[in-house]
């Protein structure tokens, strides 16, 4: 066997390794697809209340994502440590990081919830100048922020179930949550079954109630499946909490800066024109939807790398990173092949104005051409997180987005006048360069010496 053949054989996973990846990734993909369906149903129900209601929930949801971004990062510490313990054969301790994540969610989530709810009326004045939208959107955002504790706990549970290869629990819980959310939307938005007609506020309340229901279900499943692994068996030590906080903080900051970067990008494009903002919304929606399968594989990489390092096998950890990257790269190439000839008809479904479609067409082709590199970079970044190298992953993400992409997007678009195409050219360079940086860091193996 030649050197190149041997390299390719190790790069692409065999059947057994593919089975392990898909066993973790597929339930996560299913859960994310159900989230997309829920979002569409939410839009459809709220849309019946009128444009003002739709604008209020749209702005509120975006602001809520920014508010939740920090606490979402708690899952990284739980998953990295739990996966390492499983690989070390310390099964009775795999749920200890989960206990730590839940406690951190409580300690961080409660004061942050109170502060953000109090700040919402003031903050909403910066989000929209329309008083009618502010009137509906402020209580909607406040009730959504009230779910922060549940979100922090739910993401900690997701990290744990992913780490121990039980993502089916995550999928089942998410499906129940989303079904209940849709039912409560129907009841609370429109006042069905004798309930008060709460409109936009009812949509937010339905989401918050379903999130707390999901947290309760996770506790029940964990009590059944993880009690013997240390779930709620004592308070985590101060050192355990400190270690998880050190691991989670970079990921939390990474999530926060990424969410803020999306808001900044929309603001930059808004300086170009309204049609460009409409095109950007469609492009970003396609981008995030296309990333869903790759994100499932990325979370599988986080777990499998952590398991391998727990066994003390850095070579196998490195191979898992490359294996998951290869799978997503092939997926990205397939998306490119399918999307390029279908770009125009797809855009026609969402953009009725032919001039706006023309604005979006070339940027969409650019995005389609580089998605394989984008997905590969995302997987390798999550592999670094699985190895406990959360700080390096944060600096790669924040550095490329805030030091390179956003300043040059502002320069290329509003300043130099290259419009949306100029912004997306910079975006293509940014995504590809970020992926190359992740690949270089993964190949360098500095992550192999991090102890958890």
Coordinates of N, CA, C and O in Angstrom, one line a residue, residues 305-425:
X305 N -13.4 12.3 19.9 CA -12.1 12.8 20.2 C -11.8 12.7 21.7 O -10.8 12.2 22.2
X306 N -12.8 13.1 22.5 CA -12.7 13.0 24.0 C -12.6 11.6 24.5 O -11.8 11.3 25.4
X307 N -13.4 10.7 23.9 CA -13.3 9.3 24.3 C -11.9 8.7 24.0 O -11.3 8.0 24.9
X308 N -11.4 9.0 22.8 CA -10.0 8.5 22.5 C -8.9 9.1 23.4 O -8.1 8.3 23.8
X309 N -9.0 10.3 23.7 CA -8.0 10.9 24.6 C -8.2 10.3 26.0 O -7.2 10.2 26.7
X310 N -9.4 10.0 26.4 CA -9.6 9.4 27.7 C -8.9 8.0 27.7 O -8.4 7.6 28.8
X311 N -8.8 7.3 26.6 CA -8.1 6.0 26.5 C -6.6 6.2 26.4 O -5.9 5.2 26.3
X312 N -6.2 7.5 26.3 CA -4.8 7.8 26.1 C -4.3 7.5 24.7 O -3.1 7.4 24.5
X313 N -5.2 7.5 23.7 CA -4.8 7.3 22.3 C -5.0 8.5 21.5 O -6.0 8.8 20.9
X314 N -3.9 9.4 21.5 CA -3.9 10.6 20.8 C -4.0 10.4 19.2 O -4.6 11.2 18.5
X315 N -3.4 9.3 18.8 CA -3.4 9.0 17.3 C -4.9 8.7 16.9 O -5.3 9.2 15.8
X316 N -5.6 8.0 17.7 CA -7.0 7.7 17.3 C -7.8 8.9 17.4 O -8.7 9.1 16.6
X317 N -7.5 9.8 18.4 CA -8.3 11.1 18.5 C -8.0 11.9 17.2 O -9.0 12.5 16.7
X318 N -6.8 12.0 16.8 CA -6.5 12.7 15.6 C -7.2 12.1 14.4 O -7.8 12.9 13.6
X319 N -7.2 10.8 14.3 CA -7.9 10.2 13.2 C -9.4 10.4 13.2 O -10.0 10.7 12.2
X320 N -10.0 10.5 14.4 CA -11.5 10.8 14.5 C -11.7 12.2 14.0 O -12.7 12.4 13.3
X321 N -10.8 13.1 14.3 CA -11.0 14.5 13.8 C -11.0 14.5 12.3 O -11.9 15.1 11.6
X322 N -10.0 13.8 11.7 CA -9.9 13.8 10.2 C -11.1 13.0 9.6 O -11.6 13.4 8.5
X323 N -11.5 11.9 10.2 CA -12.6 11.1 9.7 C -13.9 11.9 9.6 O -14.6 11.9 8.6
X324 N -14.2 12.6 10.7 CA -15.5 13.4 10.7 C -15.4 14.6 9.7 O -16.3 14.9 9.0
X325 N -14.1 15.1 9.6 CA -13.9 16.2 8.6 C -14.2 15.7 7.2 O -14.8 16.4 6.4
X326 N -13.6 14.5 6.9 CA -13.8 13.9 5.6 C -15.3 13.7 5.2 O -15.7 14.0 4.1
X327 N -16.0 13.2 6.2 CA -17.5 13.0 5.9 C -18.2 14.3 5.6 O -19.0 14.4 4.7
X328 N -17.9 15.4 6.4 CA -18.6 16.6 6.1 C -18.1 17.3 4.8 O -18.8 18.0 4.1
X329 N -16.8 17.1 4.5 CA -16.3 17.6 3.2 C -17.0 17.0 2.0 O -17.4 17.7 1.1
X330 N -17.2 15.7 2.1 CA -17.9 15.1 1.0 C -19.3 15.6 0.9 O -19.9 15.8 -0.2
X331 N -19.9 15.7 2.1 CA -21.3 16.2 2.2 C -21.4 17.6 1.5 O -22.3 18.0 0.8
X332 N -20.4 18.5 1.9 CA -20.4 19.8 1.3 C -20.2 19.8 -0.2 O -20.8 20.6 -0.9
X333 N -19.4 19.0 -0.7 CA -19.2 18.9 -2.2 C -20.5 18.4 -2.8 O -20.9 18.9 -3.9
X334 N -21.3 17.5 -2.2 CA -22.5 17.1 -2.7 C -23.5 18.3 -2.7 O -24.3 18.4 -3.7
X335 N -23.5 19.1 -1.7 CA -24.4 20.2 -1.6 C -24.1 21.2 -2.8 O -24.9 21.8 -3.4
X336 N -22.8 21.4 -3.0 CA -22.3 22.3 -4.1 C -22.8 21.8 -5.5 O -23.4 22.6 -6.2
X337 N -22.7 20.5 -5.7 CA -23.1 19.9 -7.0 C -24.6 20.1 -7.2 O -25.1 20.4 -8.3
X338 N -25.4 19.9 -6.1 CA -26.8 20.0 -6.2 C -27.3 21.5 -6.3 O -28.2 21.8 -7.1
X339 N -26.7 22.3 -5.5 CA -27.2 23.7 -5.4 C -26.8 24.6 -6.5 O -27.7 25.5 -6.9
X340 N -25.7 24.5 -7.1 CA -25.3 25.4 -8.2 C -26.3 25.5 -9.3 O -26.7 26.6 -9.7
X341 N -26.7 24.4 -9.9 CA -27.7 24.5 -11.0 C -29.1 24.9 -10.5 O -29.9 25.3 -11.3
X342 N -29.4 24.7 -9.2 CA -30.7 25.0 -8.7 C -30.8 26.4 -8.0 O -31.9 26.7 -7.4
X343 N -29.8 27.1 -8.0 CA -29.7 28.4 -7.2 C -30.9 29.3 -7.6 O -31.6 29.9 -6.7
X344 N -31.1 29.5 -8.9 CA -32.1 30.5 -9.4 C -33.5 30.0 -9.0 O -34.3 30.8 -8.4
X345 N -33.9 28.8 -9.3 CA -35.3 28.4 -8.9 C -35.5 28.4 -7.4 O -36.6 28.7 -6.9
X346 N -34.4 28.1 -6.6 CA -34.6 28.1 -5.1 C -34.8 29.5 -4.6 O -35.7 29.8 -3.8
X347 N -34.0 30.4 -5.1 CA -34.2 31.8 -4.7 C -35.5 32.4 -5.1 O -36.1 33.2 -4.4
X348 N -36.0 31.9 -6.3 CA -37.3 32.4 -6.8 C -38.5 32.0 -5.8 O -39.5 32.7 -5.8
X349 N -38.3 31.0 -5.0 CA -39.3 30.6 -4.1 C -39.4 31.6 -2.9 O -40.5 31.9 -2.4
X350 N -38.3 32.2 -2.5 CA -38.3 33.1 -1.4 C -38.2 34.5 -1.7 O -38.5 35.4 -0.9
X351 N -37.7 34.9 -2.9 CA -37.5 36.3 -3.3 C -38.3 36.5 -4.5 O -38.0 36.0 -5.6
X352 N -39.4 37.3 -4.4 CA -40.3 37.5 -5.5 C -39.8 38.6 -6.4 O -40.1 38.6 -7.6
X353 N -39.0 39.5 -5.9 CA -38.5 40.6 -6.7 C -37.3 40.2 -7.5 O -36.3 39.7 -7.0
X354 N -37.4 40.3 -8.9 CA -36.3 39.8 -9.7 C -35.0 40.5 -9.5 O -33.9 39.9 -9.6
X355 N -35.1 41.8 -9.1 CA -33.8 42.5 -8.8 C -33.1 42.0 -7.6 O -31.9 41.9 -7.5
X356 N -33.9 41.7 -6.6 CA -33.4 41.1 -5.3 C -32.8 39.7 -5.6 O -31.7 39.3 -5.0
X357 N -33.5 38.9 -6.4 CA -32.9 37.6 -6.8 C -31.6 37.8 -7.5 O -30.6 37.0 -7.2
X358 N -31.5 38.8 -8.3 CA -30.2 39.0 -9.0 C -29.1 39.3 -8.0 O -27.9 38.9 -8.1
X359 N -29.4 40.2 -7.0 CA -28.5 40.5 -6.0 C -28.0 39.3 -5.2 O -26.8 39.2 -4.9
X360 N -28.9 38.3 -5.0 CA -28.6 37.1 -4.2 C -27.9 36.0 -5.0 O -27.3 35.1 -4.4
X361 N -28.0 36.0 -6.3 CA -27.6 34.9 -7.1 C -26.1 34.6 -7.0 O -25.7 33.5 -6.6
X362 N -25.3 35.5 -7.3 CA -23.8 35.3 -7.3 C -23.3 35.0 -5.8 O -22.5 34.1 -5.6
X363 N -23.8 35.8 -4.8 CA -23.4 35.4 -3.5 C -23.8 34.0 -3.1 O -23.0 33.3 -2.4
X364 N -24.9 33.5 -3.6 CA -25.3 32.1 -3.3 C -24.4 31.1 -3.9 O -24.1 30.1 -3.4
X365 N -24.0 31.4 -5.2 CA -23.0 30.5 -5.8 C -21.7 30.5 -5.1 O -21.1 29.5 -5.0
X366 N -21.3 31.7 -4.6 CA -20.0 31.7 -3.8 C -20.1 30.9 -2.6 O -19.2 30.1 -2.2
X367 N -21.3 31.0 -1.9 CA -21.5 30.2 -0.7 C -21.5 28.8 -1.0 O -20.9 27.9 -0.3
X368 N -22.2 28.4 -2.1 CA -22.2 27.0 -2.4 C -20.9 26.4 -2.8 O -20.6 25.3 -2.5
X369 N -20.0 27.2 -3.4 CA -18.7 26.8 -3.8 C -17.8 26.5 -2.6 O -16.8 25.7 -2.7
X370 N -18.0 27.2 -1.4 CA -17.1 27.0 -0.3 C -17.7 26.3 0.9 O -17.0 26.1 1.9
X371 N -18.9 25.8 0.8 CA -19.5 25.1 1.9 C -18.7 23.9 2.4 O -18.7 23.6 3.6
X372 N -18.1 23.2 1.5 CA -17.3 22.0 1.9 C -16.2 22.4 2.9 O -15.9 21.7 3.9
X373 N -15.5 23.5 2.6 CA -14.5 24.0 3.5 C -15.1 24.5 4.8 O -14.5 24.3 5.9
X374 N -16.2 25.2 4.7 CA -16.9 25.7 5.9 C -17.2 24.6 6.9 O -17.0 24.6 8.1
X375 N -17.9 23.5 6.4 CA -18.3 22.4 7.2 C -17.1 21.7 7.8 O -17.1 21.3 9.0
X376 N -16.0 21.5 7.0 CA -14.8 20.9 7.5 C -14.2 21.7 8.6 O -13.8 21.1 9.7
X377 N -14.2 23.0 8.5 CA -13.6 23.9 9.6 C -14.5 23.8 10.8 O -13.9 23.7 11.9
X378 N -15.8 23.7 10.7 CA -16.6 23.6 11.9 C -16.4 22.3 12.6 O -16.3 22.3 13.9
X379 N -16.2 21.2 11.9 CA -15.9 19.9 12.5 C -14.6 19.9 13.3 O -14.5 19.5 14.4
X380 N -13.5 20.5 12.7 CA -12.2 20.5 13.3 C -12.3 21.5 14.5 O -11.6 21.2 15.5
X381 N -13.1 22.5 14.5 CA -13.2 23.4 15.6 C -13.8 22.6 16.8 O -13.4 22.8 18.0
X382 N -14.8 21.8 16.5 CA -15.5 21.0 17.6 C -14.6 19.9 18.0 O -14.7 19.5 19.2
X383 N -13.7 19.4 17.2 CA -12.7 18.4 17.6 C -11.8 19.0 18.6 O -11.4 18.4 19.6
X384 N -11.4 20.3 18.4 CA -10.5 21.0 19.4 C -11.2 21.1 20.7 O -10.6 21.0 21.8
X385 N -12.5 21.4 20.6 CA -13.3 21.5 21.9 C -13.4 20.2 22.6 O -13.2 20.1 23.8
X386 N -13.5 19.1 21.8 CA -13.6 17.8 22.4 C -12.3 17.4 23.1 O -12.2 16.7 24.1
X387 N -11.2 18.0 22.6 CA -9.8 17.7 23.2 C -9.6 18.7 24.4 O -8.5 18.5 25.0
X388 N -10.5 19.5 24.7 CA -10.4 20.5 25.8 C -9.7 21.8 25.4 O -9.4 22.6 26.3
X389 N -9.4 21.9 24.1 CA -8.7 23.1 23.7 C -9.7 24.2 23.3 O -9.7 24.8 22.2
X390 N -10.6 24.6 24.2 CA -11.7 25.5 23.9 C -11.2 26.9 23.7 O -11.8 27.7 23.0
X391 N -10.0 27.2 24.4 CA -9.5 28.6 24.2 C -9.0 28.8 22.8 O -9.2 29.9 22.2
X392 N -8.3 27.8 22.3 CA -7.8 28.0 20.9 C -8.9 28.1 19.9 O -8.9 28.9 19.0
X393 N -10.0 27.3 20.1 CA -11.2 27.3 19.2 C -11.8 28.7 19.3 O -12.2 29.2 18.3
X394 N -11.9 29.3 20.5 CA -12.5 30.6 20.6 C -11.7 31.6 19.9 O -12.3 32.5 19.1
X395 N -10.4 31.6 20.0 CA -9.5 32.7 19.4 C -9.6 32.5 17.9 O -9.6 33.5 17.1
X396 N -9.7 31.3 17.4 CA -9.8 31.1 15.9 C -11.1 31.7 15.4 O -11.1 32.5 14.4
X397 N -12.2 31.4 16.1 CA -13.5 31.9 15.7 C -13.6 33.4 15.8 O -14.0 34.1 14.8
X398 N -13.3 33.9 17.0 CA -13.5 35.4 17.2 C -12.5 36.2 16.3 O -12.8 37.2 15.8
X399 N -11.2 35.7 16.2 CA -10.2 36.4 15.5 C -10.6 36.5 14.0 O -10.6 37.6 13.4
X400 N -11.0 35.4 13.4 CA -11.3 35.5 11.9 C -12.6 36.3 11.7 O -12.7 37.0 10.7
X401 N -13.6 36.2 12.6 CA -14.8 36.9 12.4 C -14.7 38.4 12.6 O -15.1 39.2 11.8
X402 N -14.1 38.8 13.8 CA -14.1 40.2 14.2 C -12.9 41.0 13.7 O -13.0 42.2 13.6
X403 N -11.7 40.3 13.5 CA -10.5 41.0 13.1 C -10.5 41.1 11.6 O -10.0 42.0 11.0
X404 N -10.9 40.0 10.9 CA -10.8 39.9 9.5 C -12.2 40.2 8.8 O -12.3 41.2 8.0
X405 N -13.1 39.4 9.0 CA -14.4 39.4 8.2 C -15.2 40.7 8.3 O -15.4 41.4 7.3
X406 N -15.6 41.0 9.6 CA -16.5 42.1 9.7 C -15.9 43.5 9.3 O -16.5 44.3 8.6
X407 N -14.6 43.8 9.6 CA -14.0 45.0 9.1 C -13.9 45.1 7.6 O -14.2 46.1 7.0
X408 N -13.5 44.0 7.0 CA -13.4 44.0 5.5 C -14.7 43.9 4.9 O -14.9 44.5 3.7
X409 N -15.7 43.3 5.5 CA -17.1 43.4 4.9 C -17.6 44.8 4.9 O -18.2 45.2 3.9
X410 N -17.3 45.5 6.0 CA -17.7 46.9 6.0 C -17.0 47.7 4.9 O -17.6 48.6 4.2
X411 N -15.7 47.4 4.8 CA -14.9 48.2 3.7 C -15.4 47.8 2.3 O -15.6 48.7 1.5
X412 N -15.6 46.5 2.1 CA -15.9 46.1 0.7 C -17.4 46.5 0.3 O -17.6 46.9 -0.8
X413 N -18.3 46.5 1.3 CA -19.7 46.7 1.0 C -20.0 48.2 1.0 O -20.0 48.9 0.0
X414 N -20.3 48.8 2.2 CA -20.7 50.2 2.3 C -19.7 51.2 1.8 O -20.0 52.2 1.2
X415 N -18.4 51.0 2.2 CA -17.4 52.0 1.9 C -16.9 52.0 0.5 O -17.0 53.1 -0.2
X416 N -16.5 50.9 0.0 CA -16.0 50.8 -1.4 C -17.0 50.6 -2.5 O -16.8 50.8 -3.7
X417 N -18.2 50.2 -2.0 CA -19.3 50.1 -3.0 C -19.4 48.8 -3.8 O -20.1 48.8 -4.8
X418 N -18.8 47.8 -3.3 CA -18.9 46.5 -4.0 C -20.2 45.7 -3.7 O -20.4 44.6 -4.2
X419 N -21.0 46.3 -2.7 CA -22.3 45.7 -2.5 C -22.3 44.4 -1.8 O -21.3 44.0 -1.2
X420 N -23.4 43.7 -1.9 CA -23.5 42.4 -1.3 C -22.5 41.3 -1.8 O -22.0 40.5 -1.1
X421 N -22.2 41.4 -3.1 CA -21.2 40.5 -3.7 C -19.9 40.7 -3.0 O -19.2 39.7 -2.7
X422 N -19.5 41.9 -2.8 CA -18.2 42.2 -2.1 C -18.2 41.6 -0.7 O -17.2 41.0 -0.3
X423 N -19.3 41.8 0.0 CA -19.4 41.2 1.4 C -19.2 39.7 1.3 O -18.5 39.1 2.1
X424 N -19.9 39.1 0.4 CA -19.9 37.6 0.3 C -18.5 37.1 -0.2 O -18.1 35.9 0.1
X425 N -17.8 37.8 -1.0 CA -16.5 37.5 -1.4 C -15.6 37.4 -0.2 O -14.8 36.5 0.0

